[in-house]
PDB file of N, CA and C in Angstrom:
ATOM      1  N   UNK A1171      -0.612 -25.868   3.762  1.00 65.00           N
ATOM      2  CA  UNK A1171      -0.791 -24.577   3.129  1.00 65.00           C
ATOM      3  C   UNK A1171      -2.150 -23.991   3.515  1.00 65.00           C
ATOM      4  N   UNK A1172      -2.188 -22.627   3.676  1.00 74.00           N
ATOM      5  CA  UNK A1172      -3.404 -21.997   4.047  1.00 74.00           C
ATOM      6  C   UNK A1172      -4.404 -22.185   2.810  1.00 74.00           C
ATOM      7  N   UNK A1173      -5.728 -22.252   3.027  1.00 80.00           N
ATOM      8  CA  UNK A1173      -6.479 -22.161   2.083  1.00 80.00           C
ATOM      9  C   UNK A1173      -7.101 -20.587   2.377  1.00 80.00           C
ATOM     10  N   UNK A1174      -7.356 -19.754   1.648  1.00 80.00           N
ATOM     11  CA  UNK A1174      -7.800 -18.743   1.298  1.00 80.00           C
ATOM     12  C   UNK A1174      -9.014 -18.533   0.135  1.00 80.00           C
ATOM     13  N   UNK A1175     -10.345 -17.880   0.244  1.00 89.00           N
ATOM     14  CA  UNK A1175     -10.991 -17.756  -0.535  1.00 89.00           C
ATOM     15  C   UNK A1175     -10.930 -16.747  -1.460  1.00 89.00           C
ATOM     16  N   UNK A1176     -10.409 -16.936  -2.288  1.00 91.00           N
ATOM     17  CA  UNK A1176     -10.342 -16.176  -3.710  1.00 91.00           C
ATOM     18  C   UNK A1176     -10.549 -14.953  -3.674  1.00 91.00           C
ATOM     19  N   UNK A1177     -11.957 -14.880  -3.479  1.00 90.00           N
ATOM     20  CA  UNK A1177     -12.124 -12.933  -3.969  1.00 90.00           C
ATOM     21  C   UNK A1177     -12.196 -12.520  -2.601  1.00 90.00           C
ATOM     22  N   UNK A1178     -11.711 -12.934  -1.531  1.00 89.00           N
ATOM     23  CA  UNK A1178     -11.017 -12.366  -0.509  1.00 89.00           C
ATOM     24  C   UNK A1178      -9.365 -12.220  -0.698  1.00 89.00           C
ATOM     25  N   UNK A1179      -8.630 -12.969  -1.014  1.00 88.00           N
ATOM     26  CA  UNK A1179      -7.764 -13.038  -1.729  1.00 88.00           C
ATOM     27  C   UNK A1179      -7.713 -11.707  -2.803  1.00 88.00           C
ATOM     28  N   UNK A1180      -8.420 -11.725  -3.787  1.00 89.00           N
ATOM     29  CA  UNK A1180      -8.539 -10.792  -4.379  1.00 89.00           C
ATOM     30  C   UNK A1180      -8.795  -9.250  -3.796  1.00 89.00           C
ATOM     31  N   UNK A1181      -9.763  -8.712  -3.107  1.00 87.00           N
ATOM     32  CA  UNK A1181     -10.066  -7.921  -2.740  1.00 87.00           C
ATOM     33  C   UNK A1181      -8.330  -7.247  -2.006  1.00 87.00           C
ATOM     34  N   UNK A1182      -7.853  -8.014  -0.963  1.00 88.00           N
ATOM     35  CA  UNK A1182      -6.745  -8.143  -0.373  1.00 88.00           C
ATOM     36  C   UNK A1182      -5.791  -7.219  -1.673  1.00 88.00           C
ATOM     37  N   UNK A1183      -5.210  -8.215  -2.609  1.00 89.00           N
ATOM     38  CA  UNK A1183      -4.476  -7.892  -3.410  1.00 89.00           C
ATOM     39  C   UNK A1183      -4.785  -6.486  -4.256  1.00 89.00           C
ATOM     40  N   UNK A1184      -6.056  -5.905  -3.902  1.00 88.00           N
ATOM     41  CA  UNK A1184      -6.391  -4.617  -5.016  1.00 88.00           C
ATOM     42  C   UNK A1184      -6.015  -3.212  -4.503  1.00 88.00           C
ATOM     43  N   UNK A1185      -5.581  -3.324  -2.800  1.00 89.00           N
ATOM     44  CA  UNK A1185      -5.206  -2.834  -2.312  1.00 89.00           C
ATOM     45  C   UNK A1185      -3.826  -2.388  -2.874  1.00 89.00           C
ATOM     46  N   UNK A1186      -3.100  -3.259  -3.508  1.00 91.00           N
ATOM     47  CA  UNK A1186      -1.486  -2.766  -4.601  1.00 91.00           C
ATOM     48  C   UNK A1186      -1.804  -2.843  -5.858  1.00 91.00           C
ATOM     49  N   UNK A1187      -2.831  -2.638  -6.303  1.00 90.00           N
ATOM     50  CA  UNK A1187      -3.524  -2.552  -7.707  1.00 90.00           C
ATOM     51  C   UNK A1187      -3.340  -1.118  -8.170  1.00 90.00           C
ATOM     52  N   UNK A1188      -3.350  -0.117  -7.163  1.00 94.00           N
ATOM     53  CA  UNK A1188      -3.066   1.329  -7.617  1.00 94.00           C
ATOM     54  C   UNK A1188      -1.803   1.784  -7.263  1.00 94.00           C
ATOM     55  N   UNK A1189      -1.066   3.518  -8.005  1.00 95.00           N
ATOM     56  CA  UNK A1189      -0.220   3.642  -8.308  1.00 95.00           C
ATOM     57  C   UNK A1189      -0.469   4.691  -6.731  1.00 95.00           C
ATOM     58  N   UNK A1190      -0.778   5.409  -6.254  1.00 97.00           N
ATOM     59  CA  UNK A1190      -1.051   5.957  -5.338  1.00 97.00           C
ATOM     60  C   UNK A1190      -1.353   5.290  -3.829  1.00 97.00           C
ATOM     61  N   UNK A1191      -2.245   4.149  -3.724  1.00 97.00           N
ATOM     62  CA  UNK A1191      -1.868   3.237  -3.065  1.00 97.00           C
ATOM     63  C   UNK A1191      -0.540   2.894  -2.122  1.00 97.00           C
ATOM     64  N   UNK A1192       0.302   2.135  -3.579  1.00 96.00           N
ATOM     65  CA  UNK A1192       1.743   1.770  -3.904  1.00 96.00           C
ATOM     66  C   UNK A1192       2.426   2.987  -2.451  1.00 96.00           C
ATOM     67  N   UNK A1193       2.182   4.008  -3.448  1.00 97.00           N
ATOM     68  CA  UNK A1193       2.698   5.076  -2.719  1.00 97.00           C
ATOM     69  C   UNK A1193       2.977   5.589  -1.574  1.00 97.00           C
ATOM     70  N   UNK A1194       1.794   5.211  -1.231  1.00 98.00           N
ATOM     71  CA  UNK A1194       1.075   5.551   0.043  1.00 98.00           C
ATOM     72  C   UNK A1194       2.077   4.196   1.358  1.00 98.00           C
ATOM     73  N   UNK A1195       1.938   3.147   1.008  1.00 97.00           N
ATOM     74  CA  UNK A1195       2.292   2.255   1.649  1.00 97.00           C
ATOM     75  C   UNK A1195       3.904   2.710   1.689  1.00 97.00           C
ATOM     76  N   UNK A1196       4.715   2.686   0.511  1.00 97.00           N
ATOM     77  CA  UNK A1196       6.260   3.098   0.905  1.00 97.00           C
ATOM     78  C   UNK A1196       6.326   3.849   1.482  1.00 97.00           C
ATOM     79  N   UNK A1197       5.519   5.158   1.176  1.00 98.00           N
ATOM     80  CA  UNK A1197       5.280   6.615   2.440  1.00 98.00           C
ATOM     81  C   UNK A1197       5.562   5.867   3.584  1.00 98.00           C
ATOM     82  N   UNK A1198       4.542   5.178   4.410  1.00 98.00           N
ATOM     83  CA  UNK A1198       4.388   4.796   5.703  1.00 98.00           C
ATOM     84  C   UNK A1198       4.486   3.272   6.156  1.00 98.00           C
ATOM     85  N   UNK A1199       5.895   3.244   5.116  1.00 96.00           N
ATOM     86  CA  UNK A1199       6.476   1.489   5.214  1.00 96.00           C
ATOM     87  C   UNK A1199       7.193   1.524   6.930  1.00 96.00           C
ATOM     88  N   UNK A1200       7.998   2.791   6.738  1.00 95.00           N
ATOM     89  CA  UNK A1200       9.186   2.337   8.095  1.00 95.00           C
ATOM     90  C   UNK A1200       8.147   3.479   9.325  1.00 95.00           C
ATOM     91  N   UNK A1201       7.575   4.608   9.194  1.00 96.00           N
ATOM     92  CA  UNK A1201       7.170   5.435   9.757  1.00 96.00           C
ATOM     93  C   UNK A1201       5.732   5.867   9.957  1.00 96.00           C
ATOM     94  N   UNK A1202       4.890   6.056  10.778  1.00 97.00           N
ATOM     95  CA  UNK A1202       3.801   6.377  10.447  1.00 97.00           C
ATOM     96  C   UNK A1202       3.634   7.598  10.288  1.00 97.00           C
ATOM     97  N   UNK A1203       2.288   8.251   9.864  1.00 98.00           N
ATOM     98  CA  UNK A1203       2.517   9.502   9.542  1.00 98.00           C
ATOM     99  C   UNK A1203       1.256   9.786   9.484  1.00 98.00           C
ATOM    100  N   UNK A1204       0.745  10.858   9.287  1.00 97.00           N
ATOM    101  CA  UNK A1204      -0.614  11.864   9.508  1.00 97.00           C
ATOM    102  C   UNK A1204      -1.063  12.050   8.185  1.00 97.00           C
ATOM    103  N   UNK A1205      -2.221  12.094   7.842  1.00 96.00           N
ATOM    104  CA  UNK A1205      -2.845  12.220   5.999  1.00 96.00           C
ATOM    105  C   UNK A1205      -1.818  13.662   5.363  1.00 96.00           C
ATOM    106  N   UNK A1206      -1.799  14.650   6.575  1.00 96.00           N
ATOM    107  CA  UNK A1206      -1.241  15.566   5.672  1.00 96.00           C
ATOM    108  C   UNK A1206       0.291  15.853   5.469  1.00 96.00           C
ATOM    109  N   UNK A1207       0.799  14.724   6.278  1.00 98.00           N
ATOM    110  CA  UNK A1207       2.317  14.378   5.999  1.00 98.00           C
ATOM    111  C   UNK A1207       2.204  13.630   4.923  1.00 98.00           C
ATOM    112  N   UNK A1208       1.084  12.852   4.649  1.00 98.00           N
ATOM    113  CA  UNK A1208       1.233  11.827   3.158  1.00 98.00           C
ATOM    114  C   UNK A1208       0.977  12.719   2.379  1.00 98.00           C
ATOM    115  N   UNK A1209       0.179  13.425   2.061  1.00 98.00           N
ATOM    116  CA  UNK A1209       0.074  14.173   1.096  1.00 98.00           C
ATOM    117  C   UNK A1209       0.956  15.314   0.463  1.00 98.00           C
ATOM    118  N   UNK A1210       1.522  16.037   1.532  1.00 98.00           N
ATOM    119  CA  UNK A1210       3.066  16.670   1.516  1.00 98.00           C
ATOM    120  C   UNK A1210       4.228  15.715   0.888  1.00 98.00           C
ATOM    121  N   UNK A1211       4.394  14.492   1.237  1.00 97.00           N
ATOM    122  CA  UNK A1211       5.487  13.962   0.644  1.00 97.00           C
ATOM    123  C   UNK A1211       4.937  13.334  -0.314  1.00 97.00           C
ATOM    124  N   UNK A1212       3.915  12.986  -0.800  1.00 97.00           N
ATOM    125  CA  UNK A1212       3.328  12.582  -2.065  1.00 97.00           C
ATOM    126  C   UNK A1212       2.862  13.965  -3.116  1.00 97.00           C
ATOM    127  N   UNK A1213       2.980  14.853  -2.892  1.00 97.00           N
ATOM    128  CA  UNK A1213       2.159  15.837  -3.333  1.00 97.00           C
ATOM    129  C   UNK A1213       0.873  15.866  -4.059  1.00 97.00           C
ATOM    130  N   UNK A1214       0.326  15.368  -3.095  1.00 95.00           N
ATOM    131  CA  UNK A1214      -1.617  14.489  -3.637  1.00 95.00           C
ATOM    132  C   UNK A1214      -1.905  15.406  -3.099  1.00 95.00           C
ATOM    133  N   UNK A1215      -3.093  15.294  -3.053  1.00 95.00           N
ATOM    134  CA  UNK A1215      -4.413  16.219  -2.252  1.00 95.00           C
ATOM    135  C   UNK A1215      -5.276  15.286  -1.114  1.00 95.00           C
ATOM    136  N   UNK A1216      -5.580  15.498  -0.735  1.00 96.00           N
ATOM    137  CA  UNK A1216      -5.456  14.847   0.985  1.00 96.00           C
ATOM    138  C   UNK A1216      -7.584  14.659   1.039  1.00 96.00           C
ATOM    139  N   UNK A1217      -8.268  15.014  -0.390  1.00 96.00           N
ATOM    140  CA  UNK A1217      -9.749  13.876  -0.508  1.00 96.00           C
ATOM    141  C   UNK A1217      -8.616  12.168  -1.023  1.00 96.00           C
ATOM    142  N   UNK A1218      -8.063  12.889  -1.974  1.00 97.00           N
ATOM    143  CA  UNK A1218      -7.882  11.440  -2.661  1.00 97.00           C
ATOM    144  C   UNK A1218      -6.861  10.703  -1.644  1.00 97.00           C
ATOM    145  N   UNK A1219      -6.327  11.221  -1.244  1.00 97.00           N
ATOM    146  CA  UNK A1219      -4.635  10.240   0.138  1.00 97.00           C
ATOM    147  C   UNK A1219      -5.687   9.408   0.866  1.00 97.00           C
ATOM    148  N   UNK A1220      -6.975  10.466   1.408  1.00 96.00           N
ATOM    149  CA  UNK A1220      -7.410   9.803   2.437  1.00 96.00           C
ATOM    150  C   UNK A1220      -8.751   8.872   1.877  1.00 96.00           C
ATOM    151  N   UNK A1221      -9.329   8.909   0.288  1.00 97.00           N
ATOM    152  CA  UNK A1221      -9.795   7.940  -0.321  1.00 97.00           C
ATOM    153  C   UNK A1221      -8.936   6.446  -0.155  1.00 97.00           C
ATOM    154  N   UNK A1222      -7.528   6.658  -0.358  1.00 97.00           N
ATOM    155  CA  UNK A1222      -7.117   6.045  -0.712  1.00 97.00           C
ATOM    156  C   UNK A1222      -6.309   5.235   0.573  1.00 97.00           C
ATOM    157  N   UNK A1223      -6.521   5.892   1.563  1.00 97.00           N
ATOM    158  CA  UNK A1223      -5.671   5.110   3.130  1.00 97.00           C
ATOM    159  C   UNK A1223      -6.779   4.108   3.555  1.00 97.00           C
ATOM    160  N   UNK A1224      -8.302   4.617   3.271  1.00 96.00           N
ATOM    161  CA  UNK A1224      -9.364   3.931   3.534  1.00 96.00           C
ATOM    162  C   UNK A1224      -9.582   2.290   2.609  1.00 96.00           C
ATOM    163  N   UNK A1225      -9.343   2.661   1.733  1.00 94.00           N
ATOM    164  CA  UNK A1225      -8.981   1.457   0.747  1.00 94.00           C
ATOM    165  C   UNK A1225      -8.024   0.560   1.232  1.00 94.00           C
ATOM    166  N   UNK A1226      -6.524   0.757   1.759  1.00 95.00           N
ATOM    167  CA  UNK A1226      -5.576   0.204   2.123  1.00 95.00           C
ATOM    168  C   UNK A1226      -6.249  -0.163   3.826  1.00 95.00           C
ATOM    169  N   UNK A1227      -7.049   0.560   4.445  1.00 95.00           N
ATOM    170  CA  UNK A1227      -7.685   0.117   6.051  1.00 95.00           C
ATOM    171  C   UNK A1227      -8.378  -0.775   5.594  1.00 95.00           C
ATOM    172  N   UNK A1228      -9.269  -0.710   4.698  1.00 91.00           N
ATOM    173  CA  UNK A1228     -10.008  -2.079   4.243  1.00 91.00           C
ATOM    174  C   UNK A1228      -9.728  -2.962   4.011  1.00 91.00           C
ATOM    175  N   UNK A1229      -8.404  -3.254   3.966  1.00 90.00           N
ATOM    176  CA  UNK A1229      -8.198  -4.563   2.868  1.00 90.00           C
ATOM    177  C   UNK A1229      -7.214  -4.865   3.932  1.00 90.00           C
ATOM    178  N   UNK A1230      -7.242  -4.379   5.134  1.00 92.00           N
ATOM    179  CA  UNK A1230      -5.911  -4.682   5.982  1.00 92.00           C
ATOM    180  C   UNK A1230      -4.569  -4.702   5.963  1.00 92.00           C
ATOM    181  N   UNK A1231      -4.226  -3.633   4.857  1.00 95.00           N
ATOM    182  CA  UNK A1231      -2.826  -3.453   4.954  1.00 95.00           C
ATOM    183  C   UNK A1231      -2.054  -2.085   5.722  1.00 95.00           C
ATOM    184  N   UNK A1232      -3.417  -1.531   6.529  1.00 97.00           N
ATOM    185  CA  UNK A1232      -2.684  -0.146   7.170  1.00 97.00           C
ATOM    186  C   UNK A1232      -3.901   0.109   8.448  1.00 97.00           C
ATOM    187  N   UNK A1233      -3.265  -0.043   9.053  1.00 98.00           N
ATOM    188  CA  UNK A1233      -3.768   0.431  11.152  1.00 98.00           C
ATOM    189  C   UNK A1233      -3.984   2.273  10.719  1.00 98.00           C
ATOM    190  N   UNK A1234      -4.407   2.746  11.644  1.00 97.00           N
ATOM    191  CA  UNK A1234      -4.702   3.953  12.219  1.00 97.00           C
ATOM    192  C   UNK A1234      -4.735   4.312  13.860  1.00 97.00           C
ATOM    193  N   UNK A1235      -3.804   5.532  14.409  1.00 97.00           N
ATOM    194  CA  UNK A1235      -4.258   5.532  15.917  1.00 97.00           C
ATOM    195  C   UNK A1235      -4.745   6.981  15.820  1.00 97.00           C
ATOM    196  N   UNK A1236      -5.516   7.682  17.004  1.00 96.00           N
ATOM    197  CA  UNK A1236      -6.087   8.794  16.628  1.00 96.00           C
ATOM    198  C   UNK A1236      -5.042   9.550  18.168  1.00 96.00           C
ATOM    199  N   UNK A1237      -4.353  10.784  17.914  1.00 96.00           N
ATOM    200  CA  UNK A1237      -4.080  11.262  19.059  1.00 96.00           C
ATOM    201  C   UNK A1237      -4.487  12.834  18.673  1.00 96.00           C
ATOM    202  N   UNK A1238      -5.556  13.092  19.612  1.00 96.00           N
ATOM    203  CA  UNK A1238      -5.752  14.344  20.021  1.00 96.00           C
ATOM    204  C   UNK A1238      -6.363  14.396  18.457  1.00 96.00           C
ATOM    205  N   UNK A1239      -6.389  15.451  17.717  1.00 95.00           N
ATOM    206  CA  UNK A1239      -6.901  15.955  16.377  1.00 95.00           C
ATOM    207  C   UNK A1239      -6.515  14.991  15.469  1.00 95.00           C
ATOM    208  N   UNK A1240      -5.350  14.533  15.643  1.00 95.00           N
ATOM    209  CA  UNK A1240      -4.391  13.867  14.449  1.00 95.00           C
ATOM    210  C   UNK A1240      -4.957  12.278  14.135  1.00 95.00           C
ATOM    211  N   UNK A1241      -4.858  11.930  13.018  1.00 96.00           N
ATOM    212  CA  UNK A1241      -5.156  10.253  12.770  1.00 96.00           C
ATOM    213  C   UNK A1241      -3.610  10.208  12.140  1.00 96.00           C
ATOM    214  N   UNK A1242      -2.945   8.946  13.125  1.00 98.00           N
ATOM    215  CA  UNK A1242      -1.391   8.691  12.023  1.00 98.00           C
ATOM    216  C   UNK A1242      -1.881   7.624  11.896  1.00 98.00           C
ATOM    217  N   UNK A1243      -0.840   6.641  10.272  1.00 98.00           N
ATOM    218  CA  UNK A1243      -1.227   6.104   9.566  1.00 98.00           C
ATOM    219  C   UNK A1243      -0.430   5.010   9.501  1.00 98.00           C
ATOM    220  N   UNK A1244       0.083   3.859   9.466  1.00 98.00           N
ATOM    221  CA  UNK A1244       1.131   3.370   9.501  1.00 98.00           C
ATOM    222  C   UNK A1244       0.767   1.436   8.661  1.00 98.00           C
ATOM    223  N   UNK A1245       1.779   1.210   8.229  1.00 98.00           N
ATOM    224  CA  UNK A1245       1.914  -0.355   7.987  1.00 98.00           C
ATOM    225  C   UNK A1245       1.324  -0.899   8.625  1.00 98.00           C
ATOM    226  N   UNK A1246       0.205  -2.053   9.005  1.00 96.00           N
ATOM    227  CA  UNK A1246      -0.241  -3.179   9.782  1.00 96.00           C
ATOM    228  C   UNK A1246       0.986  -3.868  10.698  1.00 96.00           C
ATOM    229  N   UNK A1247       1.947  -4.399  10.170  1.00 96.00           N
ATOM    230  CA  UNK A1247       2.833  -4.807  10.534  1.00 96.00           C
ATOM    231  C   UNK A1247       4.210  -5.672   9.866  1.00 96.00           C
ATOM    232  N   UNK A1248       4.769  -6.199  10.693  1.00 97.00           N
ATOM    233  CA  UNK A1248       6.306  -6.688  10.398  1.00 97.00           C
ATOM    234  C   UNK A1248       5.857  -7.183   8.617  1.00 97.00           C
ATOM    235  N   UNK A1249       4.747  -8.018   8.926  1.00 96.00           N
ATOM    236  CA  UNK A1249       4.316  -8.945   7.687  1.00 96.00           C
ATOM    237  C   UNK A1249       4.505  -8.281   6.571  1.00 96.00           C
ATOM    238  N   UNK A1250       3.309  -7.261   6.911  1.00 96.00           N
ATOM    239  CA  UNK A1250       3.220  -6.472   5.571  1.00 96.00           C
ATOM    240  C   UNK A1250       4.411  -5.515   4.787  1.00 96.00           C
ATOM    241  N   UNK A1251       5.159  -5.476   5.791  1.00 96.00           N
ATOM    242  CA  UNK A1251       6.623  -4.702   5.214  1.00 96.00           C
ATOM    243  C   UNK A1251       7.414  -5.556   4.563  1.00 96.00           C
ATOM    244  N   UNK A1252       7.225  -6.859   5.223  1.00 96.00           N
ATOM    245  CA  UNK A1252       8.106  -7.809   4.433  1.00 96.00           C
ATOM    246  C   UNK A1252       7.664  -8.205   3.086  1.00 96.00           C
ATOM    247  N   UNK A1253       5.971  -8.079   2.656  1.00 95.00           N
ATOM    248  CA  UNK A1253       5.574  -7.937   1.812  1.00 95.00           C
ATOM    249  C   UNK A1253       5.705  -7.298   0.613  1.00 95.00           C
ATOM    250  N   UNK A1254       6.139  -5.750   1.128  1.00 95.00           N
ATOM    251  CA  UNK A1254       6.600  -4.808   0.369  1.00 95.00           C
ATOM    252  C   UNK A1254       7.804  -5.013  -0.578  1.00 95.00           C
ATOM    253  N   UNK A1255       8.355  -5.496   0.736  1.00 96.00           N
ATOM    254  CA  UNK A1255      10.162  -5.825   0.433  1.00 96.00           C
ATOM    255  C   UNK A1255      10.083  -7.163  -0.201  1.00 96.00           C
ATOM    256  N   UNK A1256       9.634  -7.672  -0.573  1.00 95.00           N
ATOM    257  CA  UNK A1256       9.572  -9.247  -1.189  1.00 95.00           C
ATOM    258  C   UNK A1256       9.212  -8.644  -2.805  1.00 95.00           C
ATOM    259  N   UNK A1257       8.010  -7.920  -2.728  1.00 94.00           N
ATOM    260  CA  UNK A1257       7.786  -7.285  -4.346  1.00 94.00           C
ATOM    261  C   UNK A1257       8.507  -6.678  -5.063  1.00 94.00           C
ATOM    262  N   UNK A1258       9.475  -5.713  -4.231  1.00 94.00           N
ATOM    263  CA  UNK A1258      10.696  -5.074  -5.219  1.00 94.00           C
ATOM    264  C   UNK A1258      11.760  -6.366  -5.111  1.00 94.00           C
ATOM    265  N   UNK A1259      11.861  -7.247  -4.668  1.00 94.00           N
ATOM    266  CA  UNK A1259      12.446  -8.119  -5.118  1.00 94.00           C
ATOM    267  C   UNK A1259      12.246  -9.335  -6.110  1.00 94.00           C
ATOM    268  N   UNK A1260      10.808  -9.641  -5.917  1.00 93.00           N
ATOM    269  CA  UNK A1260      10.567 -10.390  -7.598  1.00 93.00           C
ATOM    270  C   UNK A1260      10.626  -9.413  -8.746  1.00 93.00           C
ATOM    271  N   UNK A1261      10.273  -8.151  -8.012  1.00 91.00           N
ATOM    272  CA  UNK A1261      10.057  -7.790  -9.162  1.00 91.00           C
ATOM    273  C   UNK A1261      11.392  -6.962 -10.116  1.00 91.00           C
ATOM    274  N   UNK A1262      12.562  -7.213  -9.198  1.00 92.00           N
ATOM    275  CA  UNK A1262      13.928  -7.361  -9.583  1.00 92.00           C
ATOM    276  C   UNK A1262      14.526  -8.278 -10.738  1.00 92.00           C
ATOM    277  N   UNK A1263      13.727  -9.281 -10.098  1.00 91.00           N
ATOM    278  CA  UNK A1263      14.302 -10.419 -11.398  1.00 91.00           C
ATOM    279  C   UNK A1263      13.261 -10.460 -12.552  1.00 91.00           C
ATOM    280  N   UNK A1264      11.920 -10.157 -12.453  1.00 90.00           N
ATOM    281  CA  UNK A1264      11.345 -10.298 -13.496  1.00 90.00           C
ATOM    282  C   UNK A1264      11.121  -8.909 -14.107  1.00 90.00           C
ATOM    283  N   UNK A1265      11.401  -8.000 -13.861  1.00 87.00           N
ATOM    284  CA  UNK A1265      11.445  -6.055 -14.145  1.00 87.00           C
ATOM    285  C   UNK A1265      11.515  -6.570 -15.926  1.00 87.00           C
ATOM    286  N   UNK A1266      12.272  -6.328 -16.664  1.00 86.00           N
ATOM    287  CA  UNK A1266      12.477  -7.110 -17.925  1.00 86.00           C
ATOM    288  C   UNK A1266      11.127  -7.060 -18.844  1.00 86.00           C
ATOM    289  N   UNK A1267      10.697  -8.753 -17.769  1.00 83.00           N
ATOM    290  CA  UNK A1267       9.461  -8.708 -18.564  1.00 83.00           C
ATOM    291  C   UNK A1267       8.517  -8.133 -18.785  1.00 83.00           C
ATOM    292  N   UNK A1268       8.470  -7.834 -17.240  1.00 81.00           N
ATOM    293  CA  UNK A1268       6.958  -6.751 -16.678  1.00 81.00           C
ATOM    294  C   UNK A1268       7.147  -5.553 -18.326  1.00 81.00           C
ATOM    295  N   UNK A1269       7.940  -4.729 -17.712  1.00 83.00           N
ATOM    296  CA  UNK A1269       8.811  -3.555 -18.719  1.00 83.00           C
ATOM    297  C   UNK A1269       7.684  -3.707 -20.377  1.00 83.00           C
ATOM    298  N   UNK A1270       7.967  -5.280 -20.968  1.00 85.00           N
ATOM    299  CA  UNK A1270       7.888  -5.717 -22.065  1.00 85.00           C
ATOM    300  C   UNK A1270       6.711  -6.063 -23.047  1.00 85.00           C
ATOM    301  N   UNK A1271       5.824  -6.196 -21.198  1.00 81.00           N
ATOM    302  CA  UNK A1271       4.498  -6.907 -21.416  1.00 81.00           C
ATOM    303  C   UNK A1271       3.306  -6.103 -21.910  1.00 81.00           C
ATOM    304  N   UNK A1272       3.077  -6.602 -23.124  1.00 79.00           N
ATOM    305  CA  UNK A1272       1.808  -5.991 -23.900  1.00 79.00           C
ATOM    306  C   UNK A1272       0.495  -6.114 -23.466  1.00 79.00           C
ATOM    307  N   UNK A1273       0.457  -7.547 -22.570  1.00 75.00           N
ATOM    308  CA  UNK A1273      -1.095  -7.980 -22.331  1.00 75.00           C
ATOM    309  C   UNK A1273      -1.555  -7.149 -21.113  1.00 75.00           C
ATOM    310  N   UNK A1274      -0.855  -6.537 -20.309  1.00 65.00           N
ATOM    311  CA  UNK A1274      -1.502  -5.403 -19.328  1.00 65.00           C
ATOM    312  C   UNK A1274      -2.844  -5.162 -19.160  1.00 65.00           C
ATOM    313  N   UNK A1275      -3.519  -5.344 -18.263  1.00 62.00           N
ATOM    314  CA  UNK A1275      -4.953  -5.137 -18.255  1.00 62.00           C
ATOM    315  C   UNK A1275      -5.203  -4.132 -17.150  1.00 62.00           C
ATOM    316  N   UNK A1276      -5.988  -3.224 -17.429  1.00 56.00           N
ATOM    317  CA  UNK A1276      -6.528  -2.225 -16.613  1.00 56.00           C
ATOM    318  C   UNK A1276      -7.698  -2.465 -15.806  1.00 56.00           C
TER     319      UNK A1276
END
């Protein structure tokens, strides 16, 4: 098993800690796309999309290529999609509880 250091680990994981984030990543799960295509299909405002793509570049869950004017935005890779797709699936079977849970911490 890999060993991983914690608040790298952590840092990693805070990247799906937000609801916009979240967002952002299904946006540009299968497709990449340009800040102001995210923000169009998110209907955000494109300080905070692109606060928030920088957050997800940091933590390594989203590449950038630059062509001509444009920066598109896209998934890191195969991994991280499967990532995606693995969370709506626990979180299939445990939805219920999540739903239920009082101790929620912000």
């Amino acid at each position: 098993m890999l060993k991983v250091d914690m608040d790298t680990k952590m840092k990693f994981l805070s990247g799906f800690s937000n609801k916009i984030r979240v967002q952002i990543l299904e946006c540009i799960k299968d497709d990449e796309k340009t800040v102001s295509q995210i923000v169009n299909e998110l209907n955000g405002n494109q300080s905070n999309i692109s606060q928030h793509l920088a957050c997800l570049k940091g933590c390594g869950l989203v590449v950038s290529r630059q062509e001509g004017k444009y920066v598109y935005y896209r998934v890191r890779n195969q991994l991280v999609r499967d990532l995606l797709t693995m969370i709506d699936v626990v979180l299939e079977d445990v939805k219920k509880d999540v739903e239920c849970c009082e101790r929620h911490i912000e």
